[in-house]
């Protein structure tokens, strides 16, 4: 009876969109077919020269074993395609493929067929006939287990998590057959007949040398449907053993990795084939494609979490999601911070020496240490007792009171770092020098802090062995800020921020050096005073107060640096335009002095409030100011004048940066083009990014020439009260 419909040949002379029939093996919502089909639709709609009309027909579950049970769907399709065959038939998954092959003769025998996402093994014995091709997957069940044993050869228990739909059961059975060969060396536990709540509890307390393999989970034993990855994420959260998977799409969702099947890529590759067929190519002449497993890939975060060393990965492995270390993530910040810490520690060393000679200054000293959030320690050589301040106990997560043994303290430092710390101390002892080392400290609650420690060996008195003393500073937050900054490196906005930082690093170092210089001279003065038999305590106190103030100033510089590095989520807020300009000036002051650029402020008398993200606005103004300085670099120093203005104009606030440089090129729009630069080391991205940032704030950024020479850049942003 289907021959009637078959009379119409595909698309022959018919007007209107190309008609593609998708036959689903298990309904539209079953993973991974649902995702494969979604990608197929989207890509084909893009690639096809003509508009495409998709019709989705689900094969009822359990009805793919032939006979009369196929009849209702065939009747339905016959009704839909009464006026002519579809231009392409796309069965998704093996059951649908078999259905189509079974009825091909009677059902549109001339319509081309693309078998999508079927496993190669299931297609092998099938006679495909003419004008049929396929884009599928070559599942490799042995690889799923090999991914585990490659990394963890000692594994004794494998817990497989899967669902209960017919397809999930099919793969469950296939895996059991494939893995039964390894029954002797490992125990396999099939968590395929339990509700998710039970699976969660079970994986939370697995015996040693266990792993979890998460397969397809559309519906658990309690009948609860699960989105493709939600089951995986839930299991990863509670699992006490490493979690493995089978498909590339699970990467990043909690699996360790390995050689994986690129499931959804089948959708895209299939769409390209479909576009060729719709474009007139003969489907039968297109060779079938089966995508195999990938090269090995691993999730760095998972390797770290489960303590799997990179040395155990197979050759050629790619590691994804690597979080850069402190050093790689931000050299400048680290150098600045470390320099700052080391200098501060030296200062503390000086102050400690003073303390020995004048016990009276103790209170002021700890005030100075507290202001700098510095932990102080001294270890007497004989008996090895530690004398420490409260901050040091906090930094090391030690009890608030009670005596401390060296073992107790060293226990807080994880193994590899401990070796480095002891080596640094020993080396310092041999060379008679100070030691400085960065190391981790594990707190009793398991949290990890990064600590910079600077120490010094003290010669023992009266022939006794030397003791040690020094200072430690918690640098975790700075490190986190730097790591976050590195994660953002690929974002253009950040690229520009980093490059501004490169320019600014000199200025920041300068700003930090000033207070530090002053701290040092104060410390020297204090030391000098203490040399006298009767030190003037009033004078000493005044000196220490100065030190604390300068210390805060230096701290502020670091804070500003961190604010610039922090991850830039846009949080627009009401800002005082005048204050924003002043803030950027504070940041660039030393740079402007070094470049002999004088600044003139023409700020609105009544400070206009604008609506913008503070850091992004800073970034834009910074860029404009640095560009203006560059533009005036060739002028004699007394002519380098930078004018910063603010004013309200209607519903906007306008900030202008004016220079006396050479002015704009004949076509000023050029300078906002990405990668347009006239500077030897320029990136040509600054202005393009600034404009993007300002437009994201519903504002405008434009430039014009000054009547008296030079260029002026205007930033217009919405008034804080106006709705944006
Ligand atoms: P970069 O600074 O890396 O070159 P920008 O996007 O900041 O990138 O600037 C692009 C180009 O615009 C500069 O190379 C310069 O030629 C021009 N330009 C920017 N600001 C000024 C200015 N104030 N005066 C004259 N030309 C400018």
XYZ file of C-alpha atoms and ligand atoms in Angstrom:
751
model
C 0.000 0.000 0.000
C 2.975 2.291 0.403
C 3.757 2.050 -3.273
C 1.108 4.628 -3.915
C 3.014 7.256 -2.046
C 6.296 6.096 -3.494
C 5.228 7.187 -6.937
C 6.268 10.750 -6.202
C 9.992 11.154 -6.580
C 11.740 13.403 -4.023
C 11.431 17.090 -4.519
C 10.691 16.590 -8.165
C 9.680 19.973 -9.401
C 7.972 20.837 -6.127
C 8.083 24.426 -4.899
C 8.631 25.439 -1.287
C 11.069 24.350 1.424
C 13.056 21.086 1.435
C 11.232 18.524 3.534
C 13.307 16.476 5.962
C 11.728 13.664 7.949
C 13.478 12.800 11.224
C 12.479 9.421 12.635
C 13.475 9.174 16.294
C 14.296 5.855 17.909
C 12.961 6.696 21.349
C 11.045 9.934 21.185
C 12.509 13.395 20.819
C 13.903 13.837 24.323
C 16.266 10.929 24.696
C 19.947 11.611 25.151
C 22.241 11.632 23.379
C 20.013 11.410 20.292
C 18.087 14.511 21.297
C 21.313 16.537 21.257
C 22.490 14.922 18.021
C 19.192 15.789 16.333
C 19.211 19.329 17.708
C 22.698 19.972 16.310
C 21.695 18.340 13.030
C 18.666 20.626 12.663
C 20.524 23.814 13.528
C 23.457 23.144 11.257
C 21.417 21.913 8.331
C 19.188 24.986 8.553
C 22.389 27.072 8.257
C 24.019 25.038 5.506
C 21.106 24.231 3.242
C 20.814 26.522 0.224
C 16.990 26.302 0.488
C 14.808 26.686 3.597
C 14.252 23.354 5.378
C 11.064 22.067 6.958
C 11.623 19.360 9.591
C 9.040 16.827 10.615
C 9.812 14.748 13.723
C 8.268 11.294 14.008
C 9.009 9.323 17.148
C 9.178 5.544 16.910
C 7.247 4.254 19.876
C 9.527 2.568 22.369
C 9.556 -1.203 22.112
C 7.869 -1.152 18.740
C 10.866 -1.601 16.570
C 10.794 -5.341 16.263
C 8.893 -5.444 13.015
C 5.502 -6.757 12.068
C 2.232 -4.980 12.407
C 3.372 -2.829 15.239
C 5.040 -0.489 12.766
C 1.775 0.128 10.965
C 0.453 3.130 12.963
C 3.602 5.166 12.336
C 3.617 4.221 8.644
C 0.007 5.306 8.331
C 0.820 8.556 10.022
C 3.753 9.254 7.695
C 1.718 8.309 4.656
C -0.898 10.826 5.699
C 1.651 13.590 6.179
C 3.411 12.982 2.881
C 0.242 12.492 0.868
C 1.380 15.001 -1.725
C 4.883 13.648 -2.271
C 7.846 11.963 -0.628
C 10.157 13.853 1.759
C 13.386 15.158 0.208
C 15.405 13.309 2.819
C 14.633 10.681 5.434
C 16.837 10.755 8.526
C 16.387 7.903 10.990
C 18.147 8.823 14.263
C 19.669 5.902 16.163
C 19.818 2.213 15.323
C 16.168 1.243 15.993
C 14.922 3.975 13.659
C 17.525 2.942 11.075
C 16.239 -0.617 11.187
C 12.668 0.572 10.883
C 13.503 2.603 7.791
C 15.411 -0.254 6.171
C 12.598 -2.686 6.890
C 10.036 -0.542 5.121
C 12.180 1.079 2.539
C 10.873 -0.900 -0.362
C 7.299 0.063 0.275
C 7.952 3.432 1.770
C 9.308 6.093 -0.594
C 11.921 3.784 -2.225
C 13.421 6.706 -4.145
C 13.736 9.160 -1.270
C 17.351 9.401 -0.122
C 18.055 8.146 3.409
C 20.716 9.331 5.854
C 21.138 6.981 8.795
C 22.204 9.248 11.640
C 23.938 8.406 14.902
C 23.646 4.646 14.682
C 26.442 2.524 16.077
C 28.569 0.935 13.359
C 28.196 -2.574 14.778
C 24.452 -2.418 14.579
C 24.520 -1.302 10.960
C 27.011 -3.838 9.651
C 24.724 -6.713 8.749
C 22.029 -4.516 7.234
C 21.491 -4.351 3.495
C 21.289 -0.648 2.921
C 20.279 -0.592 -0.701
C 20.687 2.388 -3.061
C 20.558 6.080 -2.141
C 21.303 5.372 1.484
C 24.304 6.604 3.434
C 25.098 6.951 7.094
C 26.934 9.132 9.576
C 27.288 7.295 12.831
C 29.454 6.471 15.747
C 31.834 3.636 16.346
C 31.269 2.892 20.013
C 34.313 1.413 21.685
C 33.219 -0.306 24.874
C 36.686 -1.671 25.575
C 38.045 1.899 25.557
C 35.630 2.940 28.295
C 37.301 0.449 30.630
C 40.776 1.094 29.213
C 40.356 4.785 30.117
C 40.154 3.654 33.737
C 42.944 1.088 33.690
C 45.353 3.319 31.702
C 45.363 5.731 34.613
C 44.500 3.565 37.579
C 45.779 0.047 36.837
C 45.159 -0.994 40.440
C 41.397 -0.444 40.173
C 39.503 -3.289 41.874
C 35.878 -2.126 41.679
C 34.029 -0.546 38.781
C 30.590 0.925 39.518
C 28.576 1.459 36.337
C 25.699 3.935 36.501
C 23.022 3.717 33.806
C 19.282 4.146 33.334
C 16.351 1.909 32.569
C 15.002 2.889 29.140
C 15.325 0.224 26.400
C 18.344 1.930 24.890
C 20.060 2.230 28.245
C 19.346 -1.420 28.877
C 20.791 -2.299 25.496
C 24.104 -0.617 26.328
C 24.045 -2.069 29.811
C 23.854 -5.564 28.286
C 26.562 -4.773 25.720
C 28.902 -3.495 28.407
C 28.317 -6.528 30.604
C 29.257 -8.756 27.715
C 32.343 -6.743 26.804
C 33.604 -6.346 30.349
C 32.908 -9.929 31.436
C 36.371 -10.754 30.073
C 37.902 -8.766 32.917
C 35.742 -10.377 35.597
C 38.789 -12.086 37.141
C 40.765 -8.922 37.863
C 37.950 -6.560 38.772
C 34.526 -6.600 40.296
C 31.811 -4.879 38.296
C 28.830 -3.433 40.128
C 25.836 -2.534 37.950
C 23.958 0.409 39.434
C 21.337 0.251 36.699
C 18.353 -0.846 38.708
C 18.349 1.777 41.454
C 16.822 5.214 41.891
C 19.249 8.155 41.782
C 18.837 8.894 45.505
C 20.134 5.426 46.315
C 22.983 5.681 43.789
C 24.096 8.949 45.384
C 24.310 7.413 48.846
C 26.123 4.401 47.498
C 28.837 6.242 45.598
C 29.539 8.447 48.610
C 31.177 5.560 50.441
C 32.978 3.356 47.984
C 35.751 0.977 49.007
C 39.356 1.871 48.139
C 40.519 1.333 44.534
C 37.041 2.022 43.149
C 35.930 4.059 40.161
C 32.509 5.126 38.908
C 31.630 4.978 35.194
C 28.628 7.069 34.227
C 26.880 5.900 31.061
C 23.603 7.127 29.642
C 20.972 7.998 32.231
C 17.683 9.185 30.788
C 15.436 7.678 33.391
C 16.369 6.022 36.679
C 14.811 2.925 38.244
C 12.248 5.061 40.079
C 11.068 6.349 36.674
C 12.514 9.820 37.321
C 13.749 11.396 34.064
C 17.179 13.054 34.114
C 18.704 15.651 31.844
C 21.832 14.235 30.157
C 24.394 15.776 32.464
C 22.454 16.429 35.649
C 22.831 12.786 36.689
C 26.574 13.001 36.062
C 26.949 16.198 38.056
C 24.965 14.835 40.989
C 27.117 11.716 41.086
C 30.372 13.649 40.799
C 29.362 15.872 43.719
C 28.940 12.974 46.101
C 31.291 10.360 44.703
C 34.197 9.258 46.859
C 35.983 7.732 43.848
C 37.087 9.117 40.430
C 34.291 9.353 37.851
C 34.745 8.268 34.232
C 32.412 8.489 31.235
C 32.165 7.556 27.582
C 31.441 10.688 25.574
C 33.281 13.886 24.764
C 30.243 15.874 25.828
C 30.728 14.706 29.414
C 34.144 16.444 29.562
C 34.061 19.385 31.918
C 31.031 18.014 33.717
C 33.009 15.918 36.193
C 34.644 13.011 34.357
C 38.389 12.414 34.508
C 38.675 11.828 30.731
C 40.271 9.377 28.325
C 39.517 8.408 24.731
C 35.912 9.446 24.222
C 33.163 9.244 21.632
C 32.267 12.561 19.978
C 28.495 11.962 20.119
C 27.125 15.349 19.166
C 29.675 15.893 16.408
C 27.725 13.221 14.556
C 24.875 15.746 14.337
C 27.089 18.316 12.668
C 28.871 15.923 10.320
C 25.458 14.453 9.425
C 24.077 17.902 8.630
C 26.938 18.521 6.195
C 26.153 15.241 4.432
C 22.440 16.099 4.406
C 23.200 19.478 2.819
C 25.082 17.698 0.033
C 22.153 15.349 -0.573
C 19.623 18.198 -0.603
C 21.956 19.990 -2.986
C 21.507 17.155 -5.488
C 24.279 14.642 -4.702
C 23.372 10.970 -4.834
C 23.237 9.678 -1.245
C 24.283 6.199 -2.344
C 27.548 7.599 -3.708
C 28.502 9.225 -0.418
C 30.672 6.893 1.678
C 29.341 6.174 5.181
C 31.238 7.856 8.009
C 31.623 6.434 11.515
C 33.310 8.656 14.063
C 35.699 6.762 16.327
C 37.044 7.669 19.735
C 39.145 10.765 20.260
C 42.777 11.132 21.255
C 43.041 11.013 25.049
C 41.863 14.171 26.817
C 41.778 14.861 30.539
C 40.246 17.375 32.877
C 43.054 18.931 34.878
C 40.721 19.789 37.776
C 39.630 16.168 38.094
C 43.213 14.867 37.959
C 44.113 17.273 40.759
C 41.025 16.457 42.778
C 41.662 12.731 42.728
C 45.435 13.055 43.057
C 46.164 11.389 39.704
C 49.684 12.479 38.614
C 50.148 13.766 35.080
C 53.005 11.304 34.704
C 50.470 8.460 34.580
C 48.672 9.874 31.515
C 49.172 8.102 28.180
C 51.465 9.679 25.577
C 49.903 12.465 23.527
C 47.301 13.267 26.168
C 45.731 16.721 26.074
C 44.902 18.341 29.377
C 41.934 20.685 29.408
C 40.726 23.220 31.987
C 44.186 23.760 33.423
C 44.267 26.545 35.946
C 47.543 28.409 35.708
C 49.842 28.682 38.700
C 50.607 31.911 40.479
C 53.727 32.616 38.471
C 52.309 32.017 35.012
C 49.106 33.824 35.843
C 50.520 37.186 36.643
C 54.186 37.813 36.709
C 54.031 41.524 37.371
C 51.611 41.214 40.256
C 53.642 38.407 41.769
C 56.888 40.300 41.423
C 55.382 43.396 42.951
C 53.722 41.503 45.749
C 56.767 39.371 46.488
C 59.052 42.396 46.423
C 56.671 44.129 48.750
C 56.478 41.166 51.088
C 60.213 40.606 51.153
C 60.901 44.272 51.869
C 58.241 44.273 54.509
C 59.724 41.160 56.044
C 63.164 42.772 56.097
C 61.583 45.702 57.848
C 60.055 43.363 60.381
C 63.475 41.780 60.798
C 64.896 45.226 61.574
C 62.134 45.935 63.996
C 62.673 42.583 65.651
C 66.310 43.470 66.225
C 65.199 46.701 67.818
C 62.827 44.755 70.024
C 65.642 42.812 71.609
C 67.213 46.028 72.791
C 64.035 47.805 73.868
C 61.298 45.602 75.198
C 59.189 48.685 75.882
C 58.401 49.081 72.217
C 56.698 45.652 72.072
C 53.152 46.954 71.960
C 53.850 49.365 69.113
C 55.685 46.674 67.229
C 52.812 44.258 67.248
C 50.619 47.149 66.162
C 52.833 47.544 63.108
C 52.721 43.803 62.431
C 48.965 43.741 62.876
C 48.464 46.629 60.479
C 50.428 44.674 57.895
C 48.525 41.448 58.831
C 51.884 39.872 59.423
C 52.487 36.790 61.515
C 55.690 36.847 63.562
C 57.575 33.922 64.987
C 60.729 33.144 66.868
C 62.117 29.735 67.520
C 64.629 29.307 70.285
C 67.369 26.923 69.400
C 67.533 25.081 72.649
C 64.332 23.134 73.362
C 62.945 24.294 69.975
C 60.108 26.319 71.532
C 58.110 28.601 69.217
C 57.112 32.071 70.338
C 54.525 33.486 67.929
C 51.916 36.235 67.712
C 48.169 35.590 67.311
C 48.197 36.407 63.609
C 50.805 33.738 62.982
C 48.637 31.149 64.709
C 45.716 32.264 62.502
C 47.785 32.059 59.328
C 48.876 28.509 60.181
C 45.463 27.453 61.531
C 46.983 26.620 64.919
C 45.176 26.637 68.285
C 44.771 30.095 69.826
C 46.892 29.263 72.856
C 49.288 26.667 74.179
C 52.831 25.747 73.369
C 53.806 24.695 69.863
C 56.229 22.039 68.750
C 58.139 22.260 65.437
C 56.453 19.007 64.327
C 52.994 20.444 64.910
C 53.855 23.464 62.797
C 55.498 21.478 59.988
C 52.514 19.162 59.847
C 50.444 22.065 58.573
C 52.672 22.363 55.480
C 51.902 19.729 52.813
C 54.684 17.226 52.015
C 56.244 18.655 48.840
C 56.214 22.209 50.208
C 57.616 21.053 53.548
C 60.701 19.707 51.800
C 61.199 23.089 50.106
C 60.809 25.012 53.358
C 63.301 22.848 55.255
C 65.725 22.973 52.323
C 65.503 26.789 52.261
C 66.191 26.966 56.011
C 69.118 24.573 55.761
C 70.593 26.467 52.844
C 70.225 29.733 54.718
C 71.974 28.147 57.728
C 74.918 27.088 55.592
C 75.259 30.428 53.815
C 74.443 32.577 56.835
C 71.682 34.326 54.868
C 67.964 35.035 55.179
C 65.475 32.700 53.555
C 62.252 33.502 51.733
C 59.851 30.813 50.632
C 56.259 30.543 49.456
C 54.379 27.508 50.624
C 50.921 26.149 51.270
C 49.388 25.648 54.676
C 46.518 23.223 55.214
C 44.075 24.315 57.902
C 42.270 21.792 60.110
C 39.076 22.333 58.064
C 40.958 21.234 54.945
C 41.180 24.706 53.372
C 44.474 25.559 51.683
C 46.182 28.941 52.158
C 49.251 30.311 50.382
C 51.780 31.835 52.743
C 54.963 33.812 52.090
C 57.513 33.313 54.837
C 60.688 35.314 55.294
C 63.074 34.229 58.004
C 66.487 34.805 59.446
C 68.906 32.742 61.489
C 69.987 34.306 64.735
C 73.444 33.588 66.062
C 73.193 31.776 69.382
C 74.426 33.688 72.370
C 77.220 32.380 74.564
C 78.158 29.674 72.084
C 74.630 28.241 71.779
C 73.344 26.985 68.406
C 71.456 29.529 66.273
C 67.689 30.076 66.474
C 65.344 31.390 63.761
C 62.891 34.226 63.567
C 60.856 35.838 60.881
C 57.523 36.821 59.441
C 54.769 35.182 57.415
C 52.064 36.744 55.310
C 48.896 35.102 53.938
C 48.925 35.767 50.167
C 46.032 33.472 49.196
C 43.724 36.240 48.097
C 46.324 37.877 45.961
C 47.053 34.538 44.403
C 43.382 33.895 43.739
C 42.988 37.315 42.172
C 45.942 36.561 39.926
C 44.615 33.134 38.974
C 41.217 34.593 38.154
C 42.885 37.249 36.096
C 44.683 34.584 34.107
C 41.453 32.748 33.428
C 40.197 35.874 31.809
C 43.257 36.262 29.679
C 41.466 35.146 26.567
C 38.863 37.848 26.905
C 39.794 40.869 24.899
C 38.708 43.272 27.570
C 41.122 41.712 29.908
C 43.871 41.657 27.361
C 43.711 45.387 27.271
C 43.609 45.601 31.048
C 46.707 43.473 31.281
C 48.477 45.567 28.702
C 47.565 48.697 30.643
C 48.964 46.977 33.688
C 52.180 46.325 31.830
C 52.462 50.045 31.215
C 51.447 50.782 34.764
C 53.709 48.345 36.494
C 56.515 50.918 36.584
C 54.164 53.439 38.089
C 52.887 51.014 40.691
C 56.373 49.962 41.663
C 57.159 53.624 42.070
C 54.116 54.157 44.261
C 54.980 51.213 46.431
C 58.609 52.236 46.667
C 57.768 55.599 48.149
C 56.073 54.351 51.308
C 58.576 51.531 51.593
C 61.480 53.953 51.385
C 59.908 56.021 54.072
C 59.279 52.929 56.213
C 62.913 51.960 55.924
C 64.283 55.368 56.855
C 61.924 55.454 59.817
C 63.113 52.032 60.880
C 66.718 53.165 60.595
C 65.937 56.205 62.705
C 64.293 53.946 65.290
C 67.296 51.679 65.331
C 69.601 54.674 65.757
C 67.527 55.938 68.686
C 67.624 52.545 70.295
C 71.412 52.542 70.215
C 71.453 55.221 72.903
C 71.390 54.150 76.500
C 68.195 56.063 77.236
C 65.993 55.852 74.127
C 63.381 58.576 73.735
C 60.188 56.484 73.847
C 57.936 59.348 72.705
C 60.049 59.776 69.591
C 60.048 56.021 69.014
C 56.272 55.878 69.210
C 55.931 58.709 66.680
C 58.287 56.867 64.318
C 56.283 53.652 64.622
C 53.031 55.536 63.976
C 54.623 56.873 60.766
C 55.588 53.343 59.772
C 52.026 52.102 60.247
C 50.643 54.948 58.116
C 53.105 54.355 55.297
C 52.401 50.652 55.476
C 48.708 51.343 54.889
C 49.535 53.551 51.938
C 51.509 50.788 50.294
C 48.662 48.387 51.064
C 46.247 50.698 49.242
C 48.362 50.523 46.103
C 48.224 46.744 46.202
C 44.462 46.907 46.741
C 44.017 49.075 43.683
C 46.117 46.665 41.643
C 43.942 43.788 42.810
C 40.758 45.638 41.945
C 42.070 45.923 38.392
C 42.913 42.250 38.223
C 39.686 40.962 39.670
C 37.309 39.130 37.351
C 35.415 41.784 35.496
C 31.735 41.024 35.792
C 29.955 44.213 34.839
C 28.227 45.666 37.858
C 27.013 49.113 36.886
C 26.446 51.372 39.863
C 26.017 55.066 40.465
C 29.435 56.714 40.355
C 30.602 60.239 40.964
C 32.136 61.278 37.624
C 34.633 63.633 39.280
C 35.733 60.979 41.762
C 36.146 58.436 38.918
C 38.488 60.837 37.133
C 40.442 61.500 40.327
C 40.725 57.794 41.026
C 42.287 57.092 37.637
C 44.601 60.049 38.104
C 45.805 58.614 41.401
C 46.577 55.401 39.566
C 48.499 57.153 36.791
C 50.040 59.999 38.795
C 53.551 58.618 38.917
C 53.395 57.660 35.260
C 52.334 61.175 34.297
C 55.160 62.671 36.366
C 57.664 60.313 34.778
C 56.457 61.340 31.301
C 56.505 65.050 32.229
C 52.813 65.442 31.505
C 51.020 68.177 33.441
C 47.334 67.662 34.185
C 44.591 70.221 34.280
C 41.225 69.289 35.812
C 38.046 71.004 34.642
C 35.508 69.170 36.750
C 31.819 70.055 36.963
C 31.116 72.063 40.108
C 28.103 69.947 40.968
C 29.563 66.401 40.706
C 27.476 64.557 38.074
C 26.514 60.986 38.963
C 26.785 58.445 36.158
C 25.819 54.807 35.850
C 28.704 52.424 35.039
C 30.941 49.634 36.184
C 33.692 51.245 38.227
C 36.591 49.095 37.046
C 35.569 49.173 33.394
C 35.216 52.930 33.425
C 38.650 53.120 35.043
C 39.981 50.908 32.296
C 38.566 53.135 29.555
C 39.856 56.358 31.110
C 43.235 54.749 31.694
C 43.450 53.818 28.051
C 42.527 57.307 26.886
C 45.002 58.940 29.276
C 47.845 56.630 28.267
C 47.029 57.177 24.578
C 47.072 60.941 25.170
C 50.482 60.659 26.854
C 51.771 58.632 23.910
C 50.433 61.264 21.509
C 52.372 64.007 23.339
C 55.614 62.072 23.735
C 57.333 64.036 20.939
C 56.469 67.486 22.364
C 58.867 69.481 24.548
C 58.003 68.650 28.202
C 56.477 72.076 29.003
C 53.883 71.626 26.257
C 52.641 68.222 27.390
C 49.346 69.170 28.942
C 46.510 66.750 29.596
C 43.078 68.207 30.303
C 40.401 66.090 32.004
C 36.851 67.406 32.016
C 33.480 66.331 33.346
C 30.094 67.900 32.645
C 26.449 66.922 32.489
C 24.682 67.135 29.148
C 20.976 66.276 29.089
C 20.485 62.729 30.294
C 24.204 62.006 29.981
C 27.442 62.702 31.755
C 30.363 63.521 29.483
C 33.965 62.852 30.432
C 36.632 64.231 28.106
C 40.337 63.564 27.774
C 42.132 66.301 25.813
C 45.735 66.347 24.651
C 48.041 68.590 22.638
C 49.477 65.845 20.451
C 49.513 65.489 16.689
C 45.750 64.983 16.483
C 43.686 62.362 14.680
C 44.215 60.881 11.221
C 42.126 62.232 8.331
C 39.605 59.444 8.858
C 39.072 59.408 12.635
C 36.851 56.294 12.549
C 39.982 54.301 11.682
C 41.375 54.501 15.192
C 38.430 52.549 16.618
C 39.059 49.673 14.236
C 40.552 46.634 15.973
C 44.270 46.198 15.313
C 44.721 49.659 13.875
C 47.859 51.004 15.480
C 50.591 53.463 14.597
C 52.758 52.470 17.561
C 55.715 50.179 17.339
C 54.529 48.017 20.209
C 50.825 48.888 19.974
C 48.110 46.258 19.859
C 45.520 48.505 18.278
C 42.861 47.027 20.523
C 42.577 49.637 23.263
C 40.084 51.957 21.596
C 38.076 49.142 20.012
C 37.620 47.565 23.410
C 36.882 50.898 25.084
C 34.129 51.574 22.603
C 32.649 48.075 23.150
C 32.732 48.587 26.910
C 31.110 52.015 26.744
C 28.427 50.845 24.307
C 27.652 47.933 26.624
C 26.832 50.653 29.159
C 24.465 52.318 26.654
C 26.987 55.096 26.247
C 29.042 56.583 23.406
C 32.755 57.058 22.787
C 33.996 59.379 20.047
C 36.994 61.523 19.166
C 37.596 64.838 17.426
C 40.422 67.261 16.818
C 41.017 70.193 19.166
C 40.694 73.602 17.518
C 44.077 74.519 19.047
C 45.761 71.209 18.060
C 45.723 67.738 19.547
C 42.846 65.316 20.007
C 39.952 65.065 22.407
C 38.123 61.843 23.330
C 34.626 62.058 24.783
C 32.902 59.362 26.833
C 29.147 59.878 27.283
C 27.426 57.685 29.866
C 23.832 57.685 31.142
C 23.095 59.778 34.232
C 22.705 57.607 37.311
C 19.022 58.434 37.612
C 18.088 57.892 33.947
C 16.815 54.392 33.136
C 19.266 52.486 30.943
P 47.261 51.171 20.480
O 47.422 52.141 21.576
O 47.703 49.870 20.916
O 47.858 51.578 19.189
P 44.528 52.034 20.458
O 43.274 51.395 20.023
O 44.591 52.541 21.831
O 45.707 51.008 20.223
O 44.789 53.231 19.479
C 44.791 53.034 18.104
C 45.480 54.145 17.409
O 44.716 55.345 17.535
C 46.830 54.520 17.961
O 47.847 53.683 17.476
C 46.974 55.943 17.495
O 47.431 55.979 16.167
C 45.568 56.480 17.504
N 45.316 57.304 18.701
C 44.800 56.883 19.876
N 44.725 57.899 20.751
C 45.222 59.002 20.134
C 45.404 60.372 20.516
N 45.082 60.811 21.715
N 45.903 61.200 19.574
C 46.237 60.763 18.348
N 46.088 59.490 17.923
C 45.569 58.615 18.801
